PDB file of C-alpha atoms and ligand atoms in Angstrom:
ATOM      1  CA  UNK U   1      66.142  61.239  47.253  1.00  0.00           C
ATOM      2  CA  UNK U   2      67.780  64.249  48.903  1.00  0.00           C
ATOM      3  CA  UNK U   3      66.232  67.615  49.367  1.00  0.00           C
ATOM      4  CA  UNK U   4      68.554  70.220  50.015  1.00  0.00           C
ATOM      5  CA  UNK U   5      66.960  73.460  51.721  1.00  0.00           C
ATOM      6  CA  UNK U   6      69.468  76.125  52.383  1.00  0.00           C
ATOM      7  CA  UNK U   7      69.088  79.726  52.970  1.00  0.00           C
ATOM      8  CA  UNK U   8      69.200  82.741  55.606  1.00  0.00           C
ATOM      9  CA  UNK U   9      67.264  82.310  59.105  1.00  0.00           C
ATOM     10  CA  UNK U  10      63.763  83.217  58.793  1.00  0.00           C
ATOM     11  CA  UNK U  11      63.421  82.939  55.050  1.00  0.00           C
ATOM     12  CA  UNK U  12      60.982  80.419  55.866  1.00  0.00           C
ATOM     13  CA  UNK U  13      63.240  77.098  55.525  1.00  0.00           C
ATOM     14  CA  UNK U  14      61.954  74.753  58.429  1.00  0.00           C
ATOM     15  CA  UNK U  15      58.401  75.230  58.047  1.00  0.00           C
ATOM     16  CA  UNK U  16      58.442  74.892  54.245  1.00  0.00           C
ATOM     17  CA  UNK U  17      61.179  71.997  54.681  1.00  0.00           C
ATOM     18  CA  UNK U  18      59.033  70.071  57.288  1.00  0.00           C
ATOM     19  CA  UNK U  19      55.986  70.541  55.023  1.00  0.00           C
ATOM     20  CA  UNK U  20      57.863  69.498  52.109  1.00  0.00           C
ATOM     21  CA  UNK U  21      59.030  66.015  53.839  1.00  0.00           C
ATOM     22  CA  UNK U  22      55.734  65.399  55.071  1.00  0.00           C
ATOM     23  CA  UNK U  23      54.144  65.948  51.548  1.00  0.00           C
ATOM     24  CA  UNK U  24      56.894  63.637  49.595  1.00  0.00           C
ATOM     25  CA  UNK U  25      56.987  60.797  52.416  1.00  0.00           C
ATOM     26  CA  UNK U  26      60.692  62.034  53.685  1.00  0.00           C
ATOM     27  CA  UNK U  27      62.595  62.091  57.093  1.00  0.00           C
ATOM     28  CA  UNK U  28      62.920  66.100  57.771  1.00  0.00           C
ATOM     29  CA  UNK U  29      66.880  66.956  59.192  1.00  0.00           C
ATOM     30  CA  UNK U  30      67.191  70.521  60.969  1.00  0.00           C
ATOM     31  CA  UNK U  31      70.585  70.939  61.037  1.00  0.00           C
ATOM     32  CA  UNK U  32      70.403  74.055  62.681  1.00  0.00           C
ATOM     33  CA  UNK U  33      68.822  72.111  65.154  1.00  0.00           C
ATOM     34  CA  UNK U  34      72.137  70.481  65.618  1.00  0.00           C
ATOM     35  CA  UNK U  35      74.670  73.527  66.076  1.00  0.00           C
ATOM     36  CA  UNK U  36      72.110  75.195  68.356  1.00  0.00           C
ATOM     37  CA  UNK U  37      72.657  71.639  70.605  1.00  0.00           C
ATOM     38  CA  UNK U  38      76.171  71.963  70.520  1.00  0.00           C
ATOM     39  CA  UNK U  39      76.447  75.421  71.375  1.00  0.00           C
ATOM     40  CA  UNK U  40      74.011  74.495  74.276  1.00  0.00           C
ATOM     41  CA  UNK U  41      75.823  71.705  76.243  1.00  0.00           C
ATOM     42  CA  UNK U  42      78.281  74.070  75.555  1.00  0.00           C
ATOM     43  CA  UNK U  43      76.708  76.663  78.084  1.00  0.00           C
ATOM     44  CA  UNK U  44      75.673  73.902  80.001  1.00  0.00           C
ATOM     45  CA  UNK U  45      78.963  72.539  80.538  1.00  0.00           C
ATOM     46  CA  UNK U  46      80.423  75.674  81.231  1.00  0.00           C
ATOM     47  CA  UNK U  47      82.541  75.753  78.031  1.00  0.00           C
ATOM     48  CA  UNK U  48      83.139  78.753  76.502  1.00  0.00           C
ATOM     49  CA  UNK U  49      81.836  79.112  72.867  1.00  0.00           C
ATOM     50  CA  UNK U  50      84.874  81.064  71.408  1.00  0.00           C
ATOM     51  CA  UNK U  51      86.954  78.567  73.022  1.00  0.00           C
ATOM     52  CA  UNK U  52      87.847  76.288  70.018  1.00  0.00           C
ATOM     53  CA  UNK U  53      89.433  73.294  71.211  1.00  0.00           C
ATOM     54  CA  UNK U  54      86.907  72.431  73.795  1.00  0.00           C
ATOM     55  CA  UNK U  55      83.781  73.051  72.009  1.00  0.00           C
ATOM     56  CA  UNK U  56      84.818  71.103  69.444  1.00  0.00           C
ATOM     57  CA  UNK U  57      84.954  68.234  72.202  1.00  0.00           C
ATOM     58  CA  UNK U  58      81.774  68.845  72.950  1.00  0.00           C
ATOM     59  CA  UNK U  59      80.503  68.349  69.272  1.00  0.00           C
ATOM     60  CA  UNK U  60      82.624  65.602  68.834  1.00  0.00           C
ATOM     61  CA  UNK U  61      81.167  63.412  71.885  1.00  0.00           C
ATOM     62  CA  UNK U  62      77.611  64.739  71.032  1.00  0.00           C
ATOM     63  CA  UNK U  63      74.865  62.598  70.125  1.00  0.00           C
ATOM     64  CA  UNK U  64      72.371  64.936  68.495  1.00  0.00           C
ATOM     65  CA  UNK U  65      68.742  62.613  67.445  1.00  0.00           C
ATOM     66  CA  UNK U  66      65.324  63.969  65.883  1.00  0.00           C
ATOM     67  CA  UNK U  67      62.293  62.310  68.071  1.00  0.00           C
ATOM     68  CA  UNK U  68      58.939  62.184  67.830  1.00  0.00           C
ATOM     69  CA  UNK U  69      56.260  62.848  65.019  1.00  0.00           C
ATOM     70  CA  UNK U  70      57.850  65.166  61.880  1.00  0.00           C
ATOM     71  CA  UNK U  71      61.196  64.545  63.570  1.00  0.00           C
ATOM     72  CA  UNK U  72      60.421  67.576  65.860  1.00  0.00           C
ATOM     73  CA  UNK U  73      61.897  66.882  69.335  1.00  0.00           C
ATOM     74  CA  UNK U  74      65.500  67.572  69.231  1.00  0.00           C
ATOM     75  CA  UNK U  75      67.408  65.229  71.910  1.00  0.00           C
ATOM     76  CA  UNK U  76      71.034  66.136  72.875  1.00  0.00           C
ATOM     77  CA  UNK U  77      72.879  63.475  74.692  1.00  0.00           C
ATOM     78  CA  UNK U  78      69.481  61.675  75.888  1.00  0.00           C
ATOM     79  CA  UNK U  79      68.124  65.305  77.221  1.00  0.00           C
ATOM     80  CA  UNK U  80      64.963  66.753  75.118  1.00  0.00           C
ATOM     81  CA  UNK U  81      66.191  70.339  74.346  1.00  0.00           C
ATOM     82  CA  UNK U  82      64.022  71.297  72.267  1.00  0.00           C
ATOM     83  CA  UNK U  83      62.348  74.726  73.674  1.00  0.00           C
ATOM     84  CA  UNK U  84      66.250  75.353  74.844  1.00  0.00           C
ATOM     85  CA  UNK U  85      67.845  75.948  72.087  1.00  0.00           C
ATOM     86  CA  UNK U  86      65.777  78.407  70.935  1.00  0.00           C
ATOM     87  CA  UNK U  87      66.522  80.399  73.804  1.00  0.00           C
ATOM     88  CA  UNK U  88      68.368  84.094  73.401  1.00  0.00           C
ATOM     89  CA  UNK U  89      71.343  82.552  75.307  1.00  0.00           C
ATOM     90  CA  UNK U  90      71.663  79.807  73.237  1.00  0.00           C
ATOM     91  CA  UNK U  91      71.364  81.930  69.868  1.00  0.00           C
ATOM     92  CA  UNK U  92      74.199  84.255  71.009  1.00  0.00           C
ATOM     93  CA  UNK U  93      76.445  80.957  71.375  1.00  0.00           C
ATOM     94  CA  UNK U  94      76.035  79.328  68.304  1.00  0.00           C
ATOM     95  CA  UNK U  95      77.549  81.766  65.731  1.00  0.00           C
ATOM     96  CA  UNK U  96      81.089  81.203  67.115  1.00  0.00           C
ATOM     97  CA  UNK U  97      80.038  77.530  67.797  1.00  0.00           C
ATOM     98  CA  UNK U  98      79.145  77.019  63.908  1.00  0.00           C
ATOM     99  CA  UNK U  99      82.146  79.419  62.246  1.00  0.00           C
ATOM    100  CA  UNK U 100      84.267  76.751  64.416  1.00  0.00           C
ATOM    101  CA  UNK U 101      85.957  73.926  61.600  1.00  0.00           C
ATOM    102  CA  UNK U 102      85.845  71.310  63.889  1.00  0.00           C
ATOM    103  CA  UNK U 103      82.332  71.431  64.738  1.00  0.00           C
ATOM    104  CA  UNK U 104      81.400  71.424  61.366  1.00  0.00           C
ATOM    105  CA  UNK U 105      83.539  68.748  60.771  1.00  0.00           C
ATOM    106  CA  UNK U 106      81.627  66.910  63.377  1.00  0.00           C
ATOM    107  CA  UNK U 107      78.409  67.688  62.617  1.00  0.00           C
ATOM    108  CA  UNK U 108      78.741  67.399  58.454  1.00  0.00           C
ATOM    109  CA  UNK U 109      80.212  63.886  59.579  1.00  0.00           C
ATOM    110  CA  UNK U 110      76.628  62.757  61.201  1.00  0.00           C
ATOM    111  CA  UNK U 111      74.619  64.843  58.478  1.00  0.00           C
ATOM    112  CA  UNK U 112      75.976  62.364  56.029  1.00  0.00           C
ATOM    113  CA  UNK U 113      75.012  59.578  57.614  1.00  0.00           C
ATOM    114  CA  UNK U 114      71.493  60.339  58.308  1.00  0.00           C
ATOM    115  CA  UNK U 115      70.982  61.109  54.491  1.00  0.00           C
ATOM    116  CA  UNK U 116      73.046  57.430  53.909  1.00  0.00           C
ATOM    117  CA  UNK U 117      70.145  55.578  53.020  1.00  0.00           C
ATOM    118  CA  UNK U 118      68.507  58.648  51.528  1.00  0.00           C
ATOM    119  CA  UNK U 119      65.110  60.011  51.961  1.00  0.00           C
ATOM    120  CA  UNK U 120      65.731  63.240  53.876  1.00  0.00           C
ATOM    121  CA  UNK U 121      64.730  67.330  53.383  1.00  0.00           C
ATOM    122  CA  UNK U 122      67.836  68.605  54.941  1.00  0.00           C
ATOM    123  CA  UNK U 123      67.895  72.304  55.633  1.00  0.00           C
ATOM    124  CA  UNK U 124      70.428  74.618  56.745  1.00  0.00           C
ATOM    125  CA  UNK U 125      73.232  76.782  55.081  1.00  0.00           C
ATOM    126  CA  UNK U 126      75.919  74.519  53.425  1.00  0.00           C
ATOM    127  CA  UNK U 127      73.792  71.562  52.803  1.00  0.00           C
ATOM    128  CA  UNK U 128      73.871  71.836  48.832  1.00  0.00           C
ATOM    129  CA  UNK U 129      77.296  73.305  48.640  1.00  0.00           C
ATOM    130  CA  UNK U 130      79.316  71.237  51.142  1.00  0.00           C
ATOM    131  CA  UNK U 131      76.971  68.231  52.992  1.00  0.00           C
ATOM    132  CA  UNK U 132      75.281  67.208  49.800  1.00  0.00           C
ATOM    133  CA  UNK U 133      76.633  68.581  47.119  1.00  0.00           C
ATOM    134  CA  UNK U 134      74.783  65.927  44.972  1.00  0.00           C
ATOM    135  CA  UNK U 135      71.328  66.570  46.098  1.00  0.00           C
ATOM    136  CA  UNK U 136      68.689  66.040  43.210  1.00  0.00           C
ATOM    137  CA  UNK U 137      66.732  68.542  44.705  1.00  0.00           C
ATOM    138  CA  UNK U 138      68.804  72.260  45.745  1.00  0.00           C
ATOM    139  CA  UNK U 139      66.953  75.141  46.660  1.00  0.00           C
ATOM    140  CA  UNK U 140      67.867  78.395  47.805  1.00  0.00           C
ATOM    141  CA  UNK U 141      64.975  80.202  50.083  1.00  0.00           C
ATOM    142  CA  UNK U 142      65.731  83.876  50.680  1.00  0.00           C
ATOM    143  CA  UNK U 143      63.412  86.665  51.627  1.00  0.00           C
ATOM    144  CA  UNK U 144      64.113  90.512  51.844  1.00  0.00           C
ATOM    145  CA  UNK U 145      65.255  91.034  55.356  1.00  0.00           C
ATOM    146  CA  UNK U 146      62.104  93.150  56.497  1.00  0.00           C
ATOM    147  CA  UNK U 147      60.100  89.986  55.585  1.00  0.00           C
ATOM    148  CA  UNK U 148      62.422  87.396  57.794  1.00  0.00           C
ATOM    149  CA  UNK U 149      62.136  90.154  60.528  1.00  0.00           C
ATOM    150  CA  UNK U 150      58.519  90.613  60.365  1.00  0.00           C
ATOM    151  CA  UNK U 151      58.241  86.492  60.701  1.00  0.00           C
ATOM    152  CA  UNK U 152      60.311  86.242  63.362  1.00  0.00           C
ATOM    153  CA  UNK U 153      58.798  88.617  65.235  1.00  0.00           C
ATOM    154  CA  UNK U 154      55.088  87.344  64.486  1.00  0.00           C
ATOM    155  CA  UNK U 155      56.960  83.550  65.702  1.00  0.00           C
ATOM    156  CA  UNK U 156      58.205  85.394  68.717  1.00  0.00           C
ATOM    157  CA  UNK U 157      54.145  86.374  69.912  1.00  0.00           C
ATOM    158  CA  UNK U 158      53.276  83.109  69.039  1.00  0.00           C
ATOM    159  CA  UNK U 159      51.949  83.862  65.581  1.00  0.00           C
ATOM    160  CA  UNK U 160      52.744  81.987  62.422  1.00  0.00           C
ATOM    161  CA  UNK U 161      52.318  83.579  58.948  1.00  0.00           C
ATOM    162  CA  UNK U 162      53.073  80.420  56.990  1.00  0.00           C
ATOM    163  CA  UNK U 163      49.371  79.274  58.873  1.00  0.00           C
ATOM    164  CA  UNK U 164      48.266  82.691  58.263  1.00  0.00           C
ATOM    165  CA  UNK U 165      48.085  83.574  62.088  1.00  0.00           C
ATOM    166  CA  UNK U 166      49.289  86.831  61.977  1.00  0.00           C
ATOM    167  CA  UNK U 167      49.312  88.387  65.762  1.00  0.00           C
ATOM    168  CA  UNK U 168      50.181  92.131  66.418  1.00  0.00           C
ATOM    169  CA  UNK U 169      53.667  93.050  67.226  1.00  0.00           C
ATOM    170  CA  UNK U 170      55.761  95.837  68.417  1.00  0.00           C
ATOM    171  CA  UNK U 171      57.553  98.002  66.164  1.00  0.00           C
ATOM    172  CA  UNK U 172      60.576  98.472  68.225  1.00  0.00           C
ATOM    173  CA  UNK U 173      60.799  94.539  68.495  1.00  0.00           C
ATOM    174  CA  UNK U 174      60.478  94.189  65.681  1.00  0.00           C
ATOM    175  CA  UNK U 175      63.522  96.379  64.393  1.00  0.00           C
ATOM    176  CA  UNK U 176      65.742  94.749  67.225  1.00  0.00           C
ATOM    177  CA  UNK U 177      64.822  91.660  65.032  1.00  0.00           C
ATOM    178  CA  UNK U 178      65.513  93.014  61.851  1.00  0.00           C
ATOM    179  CA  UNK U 179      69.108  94.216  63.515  1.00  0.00           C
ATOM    180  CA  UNK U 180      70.066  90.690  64.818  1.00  0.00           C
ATOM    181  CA  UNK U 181      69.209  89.365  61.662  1.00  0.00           C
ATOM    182  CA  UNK U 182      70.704  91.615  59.516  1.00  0.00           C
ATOM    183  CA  UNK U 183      73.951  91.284  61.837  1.00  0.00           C
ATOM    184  CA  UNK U 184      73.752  87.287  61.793  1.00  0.00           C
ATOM    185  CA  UNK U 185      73.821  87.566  57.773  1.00  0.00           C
ATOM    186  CA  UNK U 186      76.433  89.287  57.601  1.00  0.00           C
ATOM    187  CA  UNK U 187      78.211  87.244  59.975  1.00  0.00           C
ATOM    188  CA  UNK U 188      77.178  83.390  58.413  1.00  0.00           C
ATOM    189  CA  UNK U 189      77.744  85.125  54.773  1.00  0.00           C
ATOM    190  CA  UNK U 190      81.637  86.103  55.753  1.00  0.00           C
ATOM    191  CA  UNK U 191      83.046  83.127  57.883  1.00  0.00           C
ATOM    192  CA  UNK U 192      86.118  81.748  56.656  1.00  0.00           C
ATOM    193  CA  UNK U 193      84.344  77.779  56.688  1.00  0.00           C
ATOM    194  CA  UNK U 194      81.120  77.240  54.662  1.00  0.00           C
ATOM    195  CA  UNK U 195      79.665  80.476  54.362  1.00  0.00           C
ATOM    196  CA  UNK U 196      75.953  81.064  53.277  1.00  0.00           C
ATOM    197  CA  UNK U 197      76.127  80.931  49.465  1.00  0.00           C
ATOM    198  CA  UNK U 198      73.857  80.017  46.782  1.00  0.00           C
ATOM    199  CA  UNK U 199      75.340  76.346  44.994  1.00  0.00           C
ATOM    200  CA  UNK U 200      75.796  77.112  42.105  1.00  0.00           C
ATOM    201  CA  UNK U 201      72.761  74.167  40.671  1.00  0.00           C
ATOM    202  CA  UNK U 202      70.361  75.605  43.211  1.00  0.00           C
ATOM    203  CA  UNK U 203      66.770  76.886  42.625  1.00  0.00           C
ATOM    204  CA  UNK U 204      66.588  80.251  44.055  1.00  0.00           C
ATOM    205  CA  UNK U 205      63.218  80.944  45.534  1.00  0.00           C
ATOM    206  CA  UNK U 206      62.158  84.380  47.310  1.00  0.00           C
ATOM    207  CA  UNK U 207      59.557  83.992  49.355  1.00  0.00           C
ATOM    208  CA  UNK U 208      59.483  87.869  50.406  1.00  0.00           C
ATOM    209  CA  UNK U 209      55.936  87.917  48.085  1.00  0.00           C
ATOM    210  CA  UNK U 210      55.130  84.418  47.728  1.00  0.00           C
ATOM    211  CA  UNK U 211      52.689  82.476  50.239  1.00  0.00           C
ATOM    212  CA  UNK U 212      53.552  79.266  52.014  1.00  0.00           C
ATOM    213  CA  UNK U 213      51.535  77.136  50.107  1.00  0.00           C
ATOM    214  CA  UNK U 214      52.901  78.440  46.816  1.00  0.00           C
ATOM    215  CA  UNK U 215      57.044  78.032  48.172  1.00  0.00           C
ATOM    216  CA  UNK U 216      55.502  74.859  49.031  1.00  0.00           C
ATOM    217  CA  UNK U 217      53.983  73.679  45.942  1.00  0.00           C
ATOM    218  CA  UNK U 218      57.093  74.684  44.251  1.00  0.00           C
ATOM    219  CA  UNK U 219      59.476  72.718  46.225  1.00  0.00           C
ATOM    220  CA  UNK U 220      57.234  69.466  45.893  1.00  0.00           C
ATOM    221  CA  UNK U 221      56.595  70.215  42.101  1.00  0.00           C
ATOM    222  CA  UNK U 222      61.259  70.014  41.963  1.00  0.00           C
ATOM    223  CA  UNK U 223      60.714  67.212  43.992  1.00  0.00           C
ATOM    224  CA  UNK U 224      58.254  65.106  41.610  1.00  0.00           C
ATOM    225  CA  UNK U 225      60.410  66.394  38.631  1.00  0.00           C
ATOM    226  CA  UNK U 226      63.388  64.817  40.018  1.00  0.00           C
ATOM    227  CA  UNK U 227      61.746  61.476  40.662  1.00  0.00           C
ATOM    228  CA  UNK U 228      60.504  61.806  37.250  1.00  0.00           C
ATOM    229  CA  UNK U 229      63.671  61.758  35.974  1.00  0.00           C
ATOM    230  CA  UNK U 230      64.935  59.125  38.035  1.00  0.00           C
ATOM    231  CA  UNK U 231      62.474  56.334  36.747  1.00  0.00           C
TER     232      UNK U 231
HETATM  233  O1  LIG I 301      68.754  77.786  61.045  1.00  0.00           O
HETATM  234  P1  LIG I 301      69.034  78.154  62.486  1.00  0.00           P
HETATM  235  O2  LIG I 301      68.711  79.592  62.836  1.00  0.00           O
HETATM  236  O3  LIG I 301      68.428  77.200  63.464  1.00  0.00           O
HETATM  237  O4  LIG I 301      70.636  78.013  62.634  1.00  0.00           O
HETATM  238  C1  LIG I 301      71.302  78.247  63.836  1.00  0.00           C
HETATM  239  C2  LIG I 301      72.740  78.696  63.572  1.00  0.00           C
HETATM  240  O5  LIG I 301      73.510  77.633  63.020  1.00  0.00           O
HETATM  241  C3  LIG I 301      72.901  79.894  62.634  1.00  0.00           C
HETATM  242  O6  LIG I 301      73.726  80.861  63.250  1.00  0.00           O
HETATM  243  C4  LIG I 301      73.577  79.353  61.410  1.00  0.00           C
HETATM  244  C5  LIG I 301      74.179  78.045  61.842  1.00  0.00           C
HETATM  245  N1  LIG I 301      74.048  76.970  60.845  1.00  0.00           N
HETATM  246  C6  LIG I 301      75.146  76.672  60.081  1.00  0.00           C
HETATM  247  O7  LIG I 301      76.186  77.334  60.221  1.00  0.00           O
HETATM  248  N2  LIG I 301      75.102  75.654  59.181  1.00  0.00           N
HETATM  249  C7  LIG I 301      73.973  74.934  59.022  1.00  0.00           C
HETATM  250  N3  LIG I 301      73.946  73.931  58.137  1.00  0.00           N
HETATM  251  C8  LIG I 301      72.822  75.243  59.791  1.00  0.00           C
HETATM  252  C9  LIG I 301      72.893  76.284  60.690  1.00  0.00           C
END
């Protein structure tokens, strides 16, 4: 069984994905996760991000691995990075670092063989239109922009509405959010490689009004439905 999860950042994909695997008895695969690494040894090596031909040598001699319980430790070449890849820095990188053909090439290359023996919620932006393109399972999580901001931001203060821990934020923090995001759309959505885009078998859900629980149930319901059909 493959899940395929794709969709803008903070529509909600990780924590529904995670949720999903752990619910259906799958191996969870952010591979988000895995650009942010790249474009981190990157920085760490002193590589510049727009400069093609090395970062691609970077992604090419990376050894990205999921640790831990859920999969949730992110190891880059034996170093737990984690909490570093979330980092501003490391955010600002990874757009050139993921528009970049050979690091997809790369990183599609060791996507497909974690989902070899099958088993896996894999989440990202080209997972049912390029990695997987024969995922039982597609879905397409979007939310209206002001809703991805307004999660973000509550993430940011160490809230988190999917658990219904809503904290206060900042207005003005919020909108420098809701900018990045709105600027990082437009960017992922126009690359020339495997731009965000709905496959065209994908189950579009918008989770702008819906709760966790229900993008949830909805994902697991697709999920049962497709082993249904299997046996
Ligand atoms: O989902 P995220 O915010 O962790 O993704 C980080 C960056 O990687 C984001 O700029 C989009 C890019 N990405 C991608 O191009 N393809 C994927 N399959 C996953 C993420």
């Amino acid at each position: 069984m493959i899940v395929a999860i794709d969709g803008p950042s903070g529509s909600g994909k990780s924590s529904v994905a995670r949720e999903v695997a752990r619910r259906c008895d799958l191996t969870y695969l952010d591979t988000g996760a895995m650009y942010r690494s790249v474009a981190y040894l990157c920085l760490e090596r002193g590589v510049d991000p727009e400069d093609d031909a090395r970062t691609a040598e970077v992604a090419r001699a990376a050894r990205i691995e999921f640790s831990g319980e859920g999969g949730r430790r992110v190891l880059a070449d034996g170093e737990d990075v984690t909490e570093a890849i979330r980092t501003a820095e490391v955010e600002r990188a990874v757009s050139p670092v993921s528009a970049n053909p050979a690091v997809r090439e790369a990183m599609v290359a060791q996507q497909r063989r974690a989902g070899e023996t099958g088993g896996v919620v894999a989440e990202g932006r080209d997972i049912g239109t390029v990695v997987f393109p024969a995922a039982e399972v597609k879905v397409f999580l979007t939310a209206s922009p002001e809703a991805r901001a307004r999660r973000r931001a509550v993430q940011r203060h160490g809230g988190d509405l999917a658990r219904g821990a809503a904290v206060e934020v900042d207005a003005a923090a919020e909108r420098a959010i809701l900018d990045d995001l709105v600027r990082r759309d437009a960017y992922d959505s126009s690359r020339a490689t495997s731009p965000l885009r709905t496959a065209d078998d994908a189950v579009r859900i918008d989770s702008s009004e819906l709760g966790f629980e229900e993008v949830v149930g909805r994902v697991v319901e697709l999920v049962r439905a497709a082993e249904g059909a299997r046996s």
